Every structure is written in structure tokens, then in C-alpha cells.
Short mmCIF file of C-alpha atoms in Angstrom, two decimals:
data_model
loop_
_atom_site.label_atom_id
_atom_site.label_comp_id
_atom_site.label_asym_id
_atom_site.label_seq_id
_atom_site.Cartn_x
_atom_site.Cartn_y
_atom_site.Cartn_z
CA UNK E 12 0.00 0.00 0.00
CA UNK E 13 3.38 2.30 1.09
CA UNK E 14 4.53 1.38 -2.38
CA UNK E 15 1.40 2.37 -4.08
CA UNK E 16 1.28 5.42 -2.46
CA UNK E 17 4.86 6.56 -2.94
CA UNK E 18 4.68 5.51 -7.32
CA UNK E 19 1.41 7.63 -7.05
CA UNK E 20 3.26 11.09 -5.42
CA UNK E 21 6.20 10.71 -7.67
CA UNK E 22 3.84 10.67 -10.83
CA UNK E 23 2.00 13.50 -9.12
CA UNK E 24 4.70 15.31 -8.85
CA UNK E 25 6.49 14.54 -12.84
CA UNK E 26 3.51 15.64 -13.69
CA UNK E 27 3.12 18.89 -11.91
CA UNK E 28 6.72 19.89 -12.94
CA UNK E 29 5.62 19.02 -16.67
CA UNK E 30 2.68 21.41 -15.73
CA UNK E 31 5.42 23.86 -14.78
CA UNK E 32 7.40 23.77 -17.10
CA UNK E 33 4.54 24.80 -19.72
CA UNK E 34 1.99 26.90 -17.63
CA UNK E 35 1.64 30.10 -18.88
CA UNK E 36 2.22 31.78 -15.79
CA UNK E 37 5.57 30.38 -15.49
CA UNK E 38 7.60 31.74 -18.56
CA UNK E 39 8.66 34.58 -20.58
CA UNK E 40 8.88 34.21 -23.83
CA UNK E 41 10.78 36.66 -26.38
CA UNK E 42 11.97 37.36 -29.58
CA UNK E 43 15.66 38.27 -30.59
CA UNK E 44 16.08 41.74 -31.60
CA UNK E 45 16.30 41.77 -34.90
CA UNK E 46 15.55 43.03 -38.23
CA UNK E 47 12.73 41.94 -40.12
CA UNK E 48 12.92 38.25 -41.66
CA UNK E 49 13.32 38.35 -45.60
CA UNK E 50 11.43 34.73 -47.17
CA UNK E 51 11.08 33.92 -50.82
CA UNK E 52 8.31 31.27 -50.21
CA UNK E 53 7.93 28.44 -50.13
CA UNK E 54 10.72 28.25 -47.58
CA UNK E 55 10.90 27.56 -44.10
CA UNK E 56 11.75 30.60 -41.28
CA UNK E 57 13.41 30.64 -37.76
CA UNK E 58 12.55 32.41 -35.16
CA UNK E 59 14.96 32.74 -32.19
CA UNK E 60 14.67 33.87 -28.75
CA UNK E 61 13.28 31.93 -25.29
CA UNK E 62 10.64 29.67 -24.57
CA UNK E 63 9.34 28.89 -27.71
CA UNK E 64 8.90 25.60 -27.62
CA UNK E 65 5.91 26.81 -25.49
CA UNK E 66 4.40 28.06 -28.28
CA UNK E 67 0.97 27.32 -29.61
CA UNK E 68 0.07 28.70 -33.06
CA UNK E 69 2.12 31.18 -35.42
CA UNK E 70 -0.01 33.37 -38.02
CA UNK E 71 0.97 35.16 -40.63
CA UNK E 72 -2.04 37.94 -42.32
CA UNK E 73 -4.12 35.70 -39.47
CA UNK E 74 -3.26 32.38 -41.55
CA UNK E 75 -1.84 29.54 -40.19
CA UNK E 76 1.74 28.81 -40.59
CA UNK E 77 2.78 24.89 -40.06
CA UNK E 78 5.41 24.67 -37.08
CA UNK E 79 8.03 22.20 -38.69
CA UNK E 80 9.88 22.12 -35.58
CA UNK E 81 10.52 24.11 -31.67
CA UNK E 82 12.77 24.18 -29.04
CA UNK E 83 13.55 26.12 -26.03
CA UNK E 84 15.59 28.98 -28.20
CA UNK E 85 14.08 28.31 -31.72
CA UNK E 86 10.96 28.11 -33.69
CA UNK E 87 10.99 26.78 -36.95
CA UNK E 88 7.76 27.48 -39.40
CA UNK E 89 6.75 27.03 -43.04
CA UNK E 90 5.77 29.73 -45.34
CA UNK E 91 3.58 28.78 -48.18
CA UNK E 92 3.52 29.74 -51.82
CA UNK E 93 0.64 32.60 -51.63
CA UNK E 94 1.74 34.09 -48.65
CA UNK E 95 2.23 37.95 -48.71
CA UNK E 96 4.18 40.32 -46.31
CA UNK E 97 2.99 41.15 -42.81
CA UNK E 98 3.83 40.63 -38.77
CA UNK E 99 3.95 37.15 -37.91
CA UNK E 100 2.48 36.89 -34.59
CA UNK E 101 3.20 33.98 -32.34
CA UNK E 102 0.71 32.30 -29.73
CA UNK E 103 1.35 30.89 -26.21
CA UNK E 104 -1.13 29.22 -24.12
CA UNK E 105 -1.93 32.45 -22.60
CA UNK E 106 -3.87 34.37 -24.58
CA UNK E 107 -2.52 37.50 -23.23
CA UNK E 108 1.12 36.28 -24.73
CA UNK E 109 2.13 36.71 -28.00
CA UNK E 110 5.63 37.75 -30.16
CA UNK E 111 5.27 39.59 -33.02
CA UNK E 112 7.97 39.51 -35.94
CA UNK E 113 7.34 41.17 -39.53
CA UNK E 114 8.62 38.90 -42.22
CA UNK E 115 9.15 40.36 -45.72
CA UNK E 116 7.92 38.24 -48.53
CA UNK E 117 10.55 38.43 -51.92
CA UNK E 118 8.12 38.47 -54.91
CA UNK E 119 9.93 35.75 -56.69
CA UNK E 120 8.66 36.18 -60.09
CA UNK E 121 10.68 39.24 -61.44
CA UNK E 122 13.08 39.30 -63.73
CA UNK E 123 16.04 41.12 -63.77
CA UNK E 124 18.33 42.66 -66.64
CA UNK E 125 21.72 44.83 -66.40
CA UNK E 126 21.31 48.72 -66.27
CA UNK E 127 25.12 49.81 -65.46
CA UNK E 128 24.10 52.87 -64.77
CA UNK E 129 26.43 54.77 -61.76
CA UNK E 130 23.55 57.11 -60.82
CA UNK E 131 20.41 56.73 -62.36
CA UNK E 132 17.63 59.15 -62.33
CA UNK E 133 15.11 58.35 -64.92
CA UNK E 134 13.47 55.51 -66.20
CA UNK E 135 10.22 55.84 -68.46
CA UNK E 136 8.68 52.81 -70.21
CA UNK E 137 6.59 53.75 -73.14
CA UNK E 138 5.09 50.71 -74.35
CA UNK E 139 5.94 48.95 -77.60
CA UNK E 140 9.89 48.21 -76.13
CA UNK E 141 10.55 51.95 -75.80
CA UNK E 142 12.39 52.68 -73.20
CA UNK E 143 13.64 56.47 -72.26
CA UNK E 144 17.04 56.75 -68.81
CA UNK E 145 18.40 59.28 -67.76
CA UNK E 146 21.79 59.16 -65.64
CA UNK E 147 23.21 61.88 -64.65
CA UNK E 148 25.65 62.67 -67.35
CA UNK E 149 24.00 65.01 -69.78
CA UNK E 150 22.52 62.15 -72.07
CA UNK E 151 19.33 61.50 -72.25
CA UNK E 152 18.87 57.27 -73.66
CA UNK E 153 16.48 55.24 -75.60
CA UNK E 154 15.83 51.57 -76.09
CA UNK E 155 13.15 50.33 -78.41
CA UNK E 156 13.91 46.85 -77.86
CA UNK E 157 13.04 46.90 -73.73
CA UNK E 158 15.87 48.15 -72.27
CA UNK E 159 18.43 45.58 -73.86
CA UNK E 160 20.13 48.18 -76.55
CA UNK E 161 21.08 51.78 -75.99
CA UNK E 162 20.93 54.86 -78.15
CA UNK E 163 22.06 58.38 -77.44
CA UNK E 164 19.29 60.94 -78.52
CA UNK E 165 20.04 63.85 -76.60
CA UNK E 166 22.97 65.86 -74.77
CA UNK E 167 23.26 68.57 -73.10
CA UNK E 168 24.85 69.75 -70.28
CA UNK E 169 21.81 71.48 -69.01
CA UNK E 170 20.12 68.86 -68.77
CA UNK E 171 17.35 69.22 -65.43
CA UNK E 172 18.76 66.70 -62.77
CA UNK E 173 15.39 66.54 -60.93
CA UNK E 174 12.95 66.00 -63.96
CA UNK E 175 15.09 65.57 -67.11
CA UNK E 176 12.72 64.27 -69.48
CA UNK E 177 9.14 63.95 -69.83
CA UNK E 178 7.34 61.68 -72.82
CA UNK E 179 3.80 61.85 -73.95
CA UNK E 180 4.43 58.68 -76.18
CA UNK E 181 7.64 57.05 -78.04
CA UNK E 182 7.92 59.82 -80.46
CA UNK E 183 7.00 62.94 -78.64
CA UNK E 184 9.73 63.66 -76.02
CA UNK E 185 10.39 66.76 -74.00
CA UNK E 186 14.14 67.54 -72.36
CA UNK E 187 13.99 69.89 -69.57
CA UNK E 188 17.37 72.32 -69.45
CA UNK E 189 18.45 75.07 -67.46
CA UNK E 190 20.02 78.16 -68.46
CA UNK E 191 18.84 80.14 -71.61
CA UNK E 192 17.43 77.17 -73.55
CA UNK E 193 14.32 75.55 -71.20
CA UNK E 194 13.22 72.56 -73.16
CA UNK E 195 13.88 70.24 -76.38
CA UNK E 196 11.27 69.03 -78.02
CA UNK E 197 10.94 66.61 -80.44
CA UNK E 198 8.24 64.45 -82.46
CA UNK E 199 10.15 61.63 -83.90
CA UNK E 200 11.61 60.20 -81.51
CA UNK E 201 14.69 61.84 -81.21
CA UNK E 202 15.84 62.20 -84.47
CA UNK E 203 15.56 66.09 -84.41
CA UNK E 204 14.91 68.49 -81.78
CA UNK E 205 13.44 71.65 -81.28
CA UNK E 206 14.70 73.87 -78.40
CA UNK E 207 12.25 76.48 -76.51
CA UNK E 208 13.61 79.76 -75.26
CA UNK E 209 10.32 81.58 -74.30
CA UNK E 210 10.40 81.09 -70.91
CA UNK E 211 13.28 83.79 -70.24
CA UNK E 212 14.52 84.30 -66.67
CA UNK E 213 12.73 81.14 -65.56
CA UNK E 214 13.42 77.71 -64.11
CA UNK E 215 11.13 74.71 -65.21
CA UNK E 216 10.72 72.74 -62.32
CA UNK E 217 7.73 69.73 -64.05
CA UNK E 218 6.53 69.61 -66.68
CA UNK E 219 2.44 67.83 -67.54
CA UNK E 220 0.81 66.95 -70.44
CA UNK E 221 -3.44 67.19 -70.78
CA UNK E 222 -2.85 66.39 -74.15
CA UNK E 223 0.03 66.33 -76.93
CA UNK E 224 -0.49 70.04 -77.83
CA UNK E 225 -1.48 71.09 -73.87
CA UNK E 226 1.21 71.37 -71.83
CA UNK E 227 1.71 72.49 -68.30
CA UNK E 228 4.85 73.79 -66.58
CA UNK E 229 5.52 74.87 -63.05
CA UNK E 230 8.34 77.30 -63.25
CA UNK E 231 10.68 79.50 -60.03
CA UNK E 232 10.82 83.43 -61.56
CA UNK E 233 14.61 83.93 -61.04
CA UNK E 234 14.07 87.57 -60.26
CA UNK E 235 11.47 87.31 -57.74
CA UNK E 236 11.38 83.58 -55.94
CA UNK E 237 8.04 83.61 -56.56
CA UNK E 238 6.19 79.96 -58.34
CA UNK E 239 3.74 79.83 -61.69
CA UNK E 240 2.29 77.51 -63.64
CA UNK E 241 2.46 78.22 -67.53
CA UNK E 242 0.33 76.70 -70.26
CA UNK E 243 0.65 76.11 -73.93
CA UNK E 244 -2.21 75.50 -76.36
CA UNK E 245 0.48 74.97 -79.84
CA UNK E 246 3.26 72.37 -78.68
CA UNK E 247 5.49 74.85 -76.81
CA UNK E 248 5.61 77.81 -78.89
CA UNK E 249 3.51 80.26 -77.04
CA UNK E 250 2.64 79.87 -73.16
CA UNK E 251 0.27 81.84 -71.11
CA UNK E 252 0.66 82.75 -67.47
CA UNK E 253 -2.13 80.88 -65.67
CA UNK E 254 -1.22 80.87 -62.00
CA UNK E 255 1.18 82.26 -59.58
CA UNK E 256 1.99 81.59 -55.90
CA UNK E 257 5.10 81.01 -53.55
CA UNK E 258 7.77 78.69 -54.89
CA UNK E 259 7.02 76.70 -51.94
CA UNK E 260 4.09 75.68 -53.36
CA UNK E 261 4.86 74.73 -57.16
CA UNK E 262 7.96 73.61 -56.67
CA UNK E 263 7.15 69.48 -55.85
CA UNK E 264 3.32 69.00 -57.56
CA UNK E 265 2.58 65.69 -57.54
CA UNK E 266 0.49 64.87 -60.74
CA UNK E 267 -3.18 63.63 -59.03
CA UNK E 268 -4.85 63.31 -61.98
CA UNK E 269 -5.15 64.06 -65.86
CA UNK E 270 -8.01 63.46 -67.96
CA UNK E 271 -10.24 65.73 -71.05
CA UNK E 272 -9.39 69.08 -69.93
CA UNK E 273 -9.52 68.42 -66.16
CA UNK E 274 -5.63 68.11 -63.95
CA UNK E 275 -5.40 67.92 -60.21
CA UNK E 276 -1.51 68.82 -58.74
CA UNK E 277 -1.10 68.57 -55.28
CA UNK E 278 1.42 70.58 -53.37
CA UNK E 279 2.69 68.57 -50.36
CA UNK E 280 4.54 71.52 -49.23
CA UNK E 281 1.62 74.25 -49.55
CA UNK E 282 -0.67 71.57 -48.62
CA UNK E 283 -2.55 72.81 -51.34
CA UNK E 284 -4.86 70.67 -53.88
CA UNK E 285 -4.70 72.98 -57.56
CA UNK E 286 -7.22 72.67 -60.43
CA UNK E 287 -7.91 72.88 -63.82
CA UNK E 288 -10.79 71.91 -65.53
CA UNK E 289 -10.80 74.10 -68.90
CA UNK E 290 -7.71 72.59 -69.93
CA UNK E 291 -5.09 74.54 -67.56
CA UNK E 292 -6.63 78.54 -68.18
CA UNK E 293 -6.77 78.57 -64.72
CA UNK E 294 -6.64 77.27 -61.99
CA UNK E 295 -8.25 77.08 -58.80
CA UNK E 296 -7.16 76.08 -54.77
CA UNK E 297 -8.61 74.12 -52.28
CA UNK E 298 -6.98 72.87 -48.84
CA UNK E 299 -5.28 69.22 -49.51
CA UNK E 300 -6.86 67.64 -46.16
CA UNK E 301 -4.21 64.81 -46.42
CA UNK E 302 -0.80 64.49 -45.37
CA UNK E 303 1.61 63.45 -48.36
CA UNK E 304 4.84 64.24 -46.46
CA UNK E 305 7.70 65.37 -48.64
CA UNK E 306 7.99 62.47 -51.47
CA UNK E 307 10.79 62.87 -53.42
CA UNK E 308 9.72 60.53 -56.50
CA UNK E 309 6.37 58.73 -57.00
CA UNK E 310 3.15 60.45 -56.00
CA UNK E 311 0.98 59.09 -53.05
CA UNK E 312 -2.19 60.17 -54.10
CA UNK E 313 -4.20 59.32 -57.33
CA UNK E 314 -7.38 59.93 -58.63
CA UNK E 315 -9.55 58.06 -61.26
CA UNK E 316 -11.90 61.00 -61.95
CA UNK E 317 -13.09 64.32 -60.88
CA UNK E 318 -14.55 63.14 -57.93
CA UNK E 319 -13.12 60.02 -57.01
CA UNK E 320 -9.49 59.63 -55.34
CA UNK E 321 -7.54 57.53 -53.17
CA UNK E 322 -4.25 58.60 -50.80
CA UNK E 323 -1.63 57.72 -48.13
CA UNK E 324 -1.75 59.96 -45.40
CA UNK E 325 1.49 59.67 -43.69
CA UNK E 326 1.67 60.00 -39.58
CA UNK E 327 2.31 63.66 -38.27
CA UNK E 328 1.17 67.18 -39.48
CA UNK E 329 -2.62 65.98 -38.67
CA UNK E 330 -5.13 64.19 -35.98
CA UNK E 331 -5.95 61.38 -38.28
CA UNK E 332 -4.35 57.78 -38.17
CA UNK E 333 -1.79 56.94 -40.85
CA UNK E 334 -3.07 54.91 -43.60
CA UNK E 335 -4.63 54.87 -47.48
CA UNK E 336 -7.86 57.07 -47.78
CA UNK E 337 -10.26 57.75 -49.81
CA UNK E 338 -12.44 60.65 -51.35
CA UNK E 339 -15.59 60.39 -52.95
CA UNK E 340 -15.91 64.09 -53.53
CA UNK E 341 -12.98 65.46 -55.23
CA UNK E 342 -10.99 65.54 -51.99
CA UNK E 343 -13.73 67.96 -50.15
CA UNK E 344 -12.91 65.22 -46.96
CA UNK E 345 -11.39 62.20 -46.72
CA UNK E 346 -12.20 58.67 -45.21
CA UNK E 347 -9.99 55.66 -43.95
CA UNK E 348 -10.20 52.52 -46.04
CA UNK E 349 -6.80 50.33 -44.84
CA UNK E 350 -4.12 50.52 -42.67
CA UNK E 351 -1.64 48.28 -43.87
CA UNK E 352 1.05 46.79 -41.91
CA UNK E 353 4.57 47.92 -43.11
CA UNK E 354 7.81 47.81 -41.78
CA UNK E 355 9.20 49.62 -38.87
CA UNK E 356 9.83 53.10 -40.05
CA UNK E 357 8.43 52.53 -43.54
CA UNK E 358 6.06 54.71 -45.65
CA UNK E 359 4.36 54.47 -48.88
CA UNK E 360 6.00 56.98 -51.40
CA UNK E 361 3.47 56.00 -54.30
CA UNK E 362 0.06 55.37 -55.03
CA UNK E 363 -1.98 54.59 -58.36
CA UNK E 364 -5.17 53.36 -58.96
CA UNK E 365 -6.97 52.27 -63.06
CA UNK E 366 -10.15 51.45 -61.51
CA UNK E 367 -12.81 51.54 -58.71
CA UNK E 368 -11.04 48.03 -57.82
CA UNK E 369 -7.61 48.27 -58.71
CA UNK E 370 -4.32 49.77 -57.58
CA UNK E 371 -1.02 49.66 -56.29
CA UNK E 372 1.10 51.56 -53.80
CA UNK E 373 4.55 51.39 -53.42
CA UNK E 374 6.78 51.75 -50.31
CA UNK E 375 10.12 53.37 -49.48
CA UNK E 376 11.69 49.99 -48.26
CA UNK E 377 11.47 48.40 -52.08
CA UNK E 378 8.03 46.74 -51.66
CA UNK E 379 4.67 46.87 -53.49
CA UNK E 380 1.06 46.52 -52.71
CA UNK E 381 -1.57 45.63 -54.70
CA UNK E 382 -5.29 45.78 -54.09
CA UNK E 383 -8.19 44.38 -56.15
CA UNK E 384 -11.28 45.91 -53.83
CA UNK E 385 -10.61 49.48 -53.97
CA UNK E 386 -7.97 49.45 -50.99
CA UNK E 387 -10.07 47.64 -48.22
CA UNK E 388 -7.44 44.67 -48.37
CA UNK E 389 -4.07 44.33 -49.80
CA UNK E 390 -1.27 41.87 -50.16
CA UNK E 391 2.59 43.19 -50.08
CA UNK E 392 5.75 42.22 -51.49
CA UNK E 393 9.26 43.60 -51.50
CA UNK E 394 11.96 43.26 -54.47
CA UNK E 395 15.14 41.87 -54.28
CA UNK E 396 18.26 43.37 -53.99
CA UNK E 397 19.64 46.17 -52.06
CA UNK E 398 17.47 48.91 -51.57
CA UNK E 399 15.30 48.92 -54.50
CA UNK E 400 14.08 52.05 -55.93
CA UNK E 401 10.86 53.11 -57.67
CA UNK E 402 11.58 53.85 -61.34
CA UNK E 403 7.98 53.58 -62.94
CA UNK E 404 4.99 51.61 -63.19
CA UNK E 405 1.49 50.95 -65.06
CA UNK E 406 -1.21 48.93 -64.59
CA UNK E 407 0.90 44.98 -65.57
CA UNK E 408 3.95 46.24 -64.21
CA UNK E 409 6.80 47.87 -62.07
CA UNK E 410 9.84 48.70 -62.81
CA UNK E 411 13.02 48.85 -59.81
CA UNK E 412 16.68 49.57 -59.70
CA UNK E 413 19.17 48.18 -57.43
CA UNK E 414 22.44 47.34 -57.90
CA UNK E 415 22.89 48.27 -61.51
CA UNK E 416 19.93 45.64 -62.11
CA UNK E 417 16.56 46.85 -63.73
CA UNK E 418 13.80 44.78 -62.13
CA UNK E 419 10.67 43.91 -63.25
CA UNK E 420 7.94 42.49 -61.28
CA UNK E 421 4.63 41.52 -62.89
CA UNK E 422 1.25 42.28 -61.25
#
């Protein structure tokens, strides 16, 4: 009966340790400090820290991940083809404990090709294997075979560093310069060229087509500081005056949208939202009620009419919580359709939409989201390479740069 008694309090007591040695109350778990995890799935992931072999459950965008394996100072988990960018979050038997850890998903299907350029500025696909760069050295390139072969069809060394060419199509391309000569213009391609000089005493900052004759042009008047815009109705060789403000204002529009006669600009800076809609005559203000911050290339907000418009309002400057919005009113007020989860310290530079469904935005840590139901949902990836910059992108693809590679990844 003693015997009995004494096998019963040992197994008691194995088990109560066991008990210990899980209970929720009775460890710590963590995370090692480190930077985000990159994956190309399918692959397999390992987290490191303490106590995770306590752990219950890991989800990634609130799927399941498979555990493949855990011990005290690792866990080991599959990701799955399909699975997009987000923070992993990692599940104890205490529902009140959980790790977080953001894993960046590489889009695997890009494709890469060389672009030794040292320090490139400029990349503008045109459709049809035209292809327009811009480096830094007073040439101005084109490739009608997708970026493979290069031609030289303009130099100057004038050229505008910050927006050195702008193309309505293949054929009709526009060179900003500086000094007495403001643009090149030509309408074959670059074959021959056409320089402007009737801009005197000004410095084209952008330049905006509403159509192939109507152009728009934000200009700094050397003599005074102050901003403009300028319009032409022929091409380039007459412009009209049709708006004038600080330079604080004009000097970083971000193109919001273009279509008939209509053109929205928003100033970041001015936190202004200008108008046209007889075809750049003039123009009209009203207050731009989201935050864009001070995007260098890209433009975070994008309209697909008059009324209808979609935005990342970055954290700071205002009340309201960081995230893509929406206006249904031609930006009269704003509403919050997604927050997305990004990496720490990351922002969305860019943001396009095509349709009431579709669109992409584009981060400052190399990654791209895409969204087929108007914003409410989206799934993230990053690029590879070191980081990957923004060079352009339409509605079947974006273009990157990093380490003298063009990349391509297809929506």
C-alpha cells in the first residue's frame, strides 16, 4: 500500500513539474532583436529567442503557418507559396502572450536585366519596347527593344537633374534644361529636336501633359522667388501665365490626376490641392486635407476621376491615423479605407489606382502593394536586392533599380 502510495506522489509530482514547465504563468517568452525576416516562399523561417517551444500557433495575415519544428531557443515554421508580407504573430497558451515579428515576402517572379548605370535618375517605359534613362551625365537614352540596346538621342549639359525628361508617347519627347534654352522638343523620336527659349529668366521645375499640344509647366521666376504655372495651347511655342503663388508651393506637384481638360496637382509643401478643368486657363485652390509628407519621386495620391481619389496619409502634421484614404468628392474630406502593416519606419512613397477596384502603392523599403477591392485589403511584397528604388509603373507592371539591375515584377 506504502509502495502504491509513494509511485502515485512521484507521478503527481512529474507531472506537476511538466505542468510547470509549460503553464503560462511560469515563462517569458521573447523574440531576438532583430531586423525583419526576408522569405522567398515556399521556404521555411526561424525564429529565435526563449521559450518557444511553449508556443501554440504562429499566423501570418491571421493564416496559419505549419510549425516544422521548436525548441527552447528556436521556432521553426513554413511559409507557403501565396503568402504575402505582414507581422507574424506567435501564440502561447496564454492568450494574453504573443511575439510579433514582420517577415518580408521576396516576390519571386521578377526578372532582372543589367542597367550599369552609376547614378540613375530616370526611367520611363513607353510601351511597344521603348524605353527612355536618364543618368546623370547630360545624355538622355532610348531603347526600343526593352531596355536591352542603348541609343544616345540627346545631350546637353543642361540637362534638369530633378525631372530631365518627360514623354507623352515614343515619339514625342520633351528635355527639360536650365540656363537660356528651357526645353527640347521633339516628335520623332529623337531624331531632331526643337529647343524652346520663351520662358526667359525662368526655371522649369515639371513639366504635364493634358494632351500632346497642352502642356503644363511649373516654373521658379529667377528675379522674384516667386512659383507659376504656364500653359501652352500649340506644342510649346507660345505659353500663357495661368497661375502664380510662392515657390514653396509649385515647386514638388505631384500629378493627381489628368483626364479631357480636367488636372489635379497637389502641393505637399503648400498643402494645397490645384485645379484645372478648362484645360489649364486657370486654376483654382482648395486645402489638400491629407498628409503626403515630402515624397521625393512617385506620387501618393491618385485619382480616377473628378470626384473620385484615393491617398496615403502619412503619420504627423494631422489628428488622423496613418493609412490609405479615400475621397468620394474630389478631396472635399477624406475617409480611412486600410491601414496596412509595413515595416518599422516605412512609408508608402506612391500610389496609383486604373479602376474603382484596382491599384497599387509602393513603399520606401522596395516593396509593393496591390489591391483588387478598392484598398479595403491588400497583399505586399518587396523586391530583391539592395534597396530597390521606384523607377515607374502601369497597370501589368513595375519597374526597380538596385544594384545596376533593372527589375521587373509583374502584377
Amino acid at each position: 500500500m506504502k509502495k502504491a502510495f509513494y509511485f502515485l506522489a512521484v507521478f503527481f509530482l512529474l507531472a506537476s513539474c511538466e505542468d510547470d514547465k509549460i503553464s503560462p504563468g511560469n515563462i517569458n517568452p521573447s523574440l531576438e532583436n532583430t531586423k525583419a525576416i526576408e522569405v522567398t516562399p515556399p521556404a521555411t523561417i526561424v525564429l529565435k529567442g526563449k521559450d518557444l517551444d511553449a508556443a501554440t500557433e504562429v499566423l501570418l495575415n491571421n493564416r496559419p503557418l505549419t510549425i516544422v519544428s521548436k525548441t527552447e531557443s528556436e521556432l521553426e515554421v513554413q511559409v507557403p507559396s501565396g503568402a504575402f508580407s505582414g507581422t507574424a504573430v506567435v501564440k502561447f497558451p496564454d492568450p494574453d502572450i504573443s511575439l510579433r515579428k514582420y517577415i518580408k515576402v521576396i516576390d519571386a517572379n521578377v526578372t532582372t536585366k543589367d542597367l550599369p548605370l552609376s547614378h540613375l535618375m530616370k526611367v520611363d517605359f513607353l510601351g511597344g519596347g521603348n524605353v527612355l534613362k536618364y543618368g546623370g551625365d547630360g545624355i538622355v537614352y532610348r531603347s526600343t527593344d526593352g531596355s536591352t540596346n542603348w541609343q544616345s538621342i540627346y545631350e546637353s549639359v543642361h540637362v534638369s537633374p530633378n525631372v530631365p525628361f518627360k514623354a507623352y508617347d515614343a515619339s514625342h519627347i520633351w528635355v527639360l534644361l536650365g540656363g537660356a534654352k528651357q526645353m527640347a522638343i521633339t516628335q520623332n523620336g529623337g531624331e531632331t529636336w526643337k529647343e524652346i527659349t520663351t520662358l526667359p529668366d525662368h526655371i522649369i521645375n515639371d513639366l504635364f501633359f493634358l494632351s500632346l499640344e497642352k502642356v503644363v509647366v511649373t516654373t521658379i521666376d529667377l528675379n522674384t522667388g516667386s512659383g507659376a504655372i504656364y500653359t501652352t495651347n500649340d506644342g510649346g511655342q507660345k505659353w500663357t501665365k495661368a497661375y502664380e503663388s510662392s515657390s514653396a508651393i509649385v515647386s514638388n506637384l505631384k500629378l493627381a490626376y489628368s483626364g479631357g481638360n480636367s488636372m489635379y496637382l497637389a502641393s505637399p509643401g503648400g498643402r494645397l490641392m490645384l485645379k484645372t478643368t478648362d484645360g489649364g486657363n486657370t486654376w483654382s485652390e482648395s486645402p489638400l486635407l491629407v498628409n503626403l509628407g515630402t515624397p521625393k519621386t512617385g506620387s501618393p495620391i491618385s485619382f480616377i476621376s473628378e470626384q473620385v481619389g484615393w491617398a496615403y496619409n502619412q503619420p504627423g502634421l494631422k489628428s488622423d491615423e496613418p493609412g490609405i484614404y479615400k475621397t468620394t468628392n474630389g478631396g472635399a474630406s477624406w475617409f480611412p479605407v486600410a491601414k496596412p502593416e509595413l515595416d518599422y519606419d516605412e512609408l508608402i512613397s506612391a500610389v496609383r489606382f486604373w479602376s474603382d477596384n484596382v491599384g497599387v502603392a509602393v513603399t520606401t523599403k522596395g516593396g509593393y502593394m496591390q489591391t483588387d477591392d478598392g484598398g479595403v485589403s491588400w497583399k505586399l511584397y518587396y523586391m530583391p536586392g539592395t534597396n530597390p528604388q521606384l523607377l515607374d509603373l502601369d497597370q501589368d507592371n513595375l519597374y526597380f533599380y538596385s544594384d545596376k539591375l533593372l527589375i521587373k515584377a509583374i502584377r
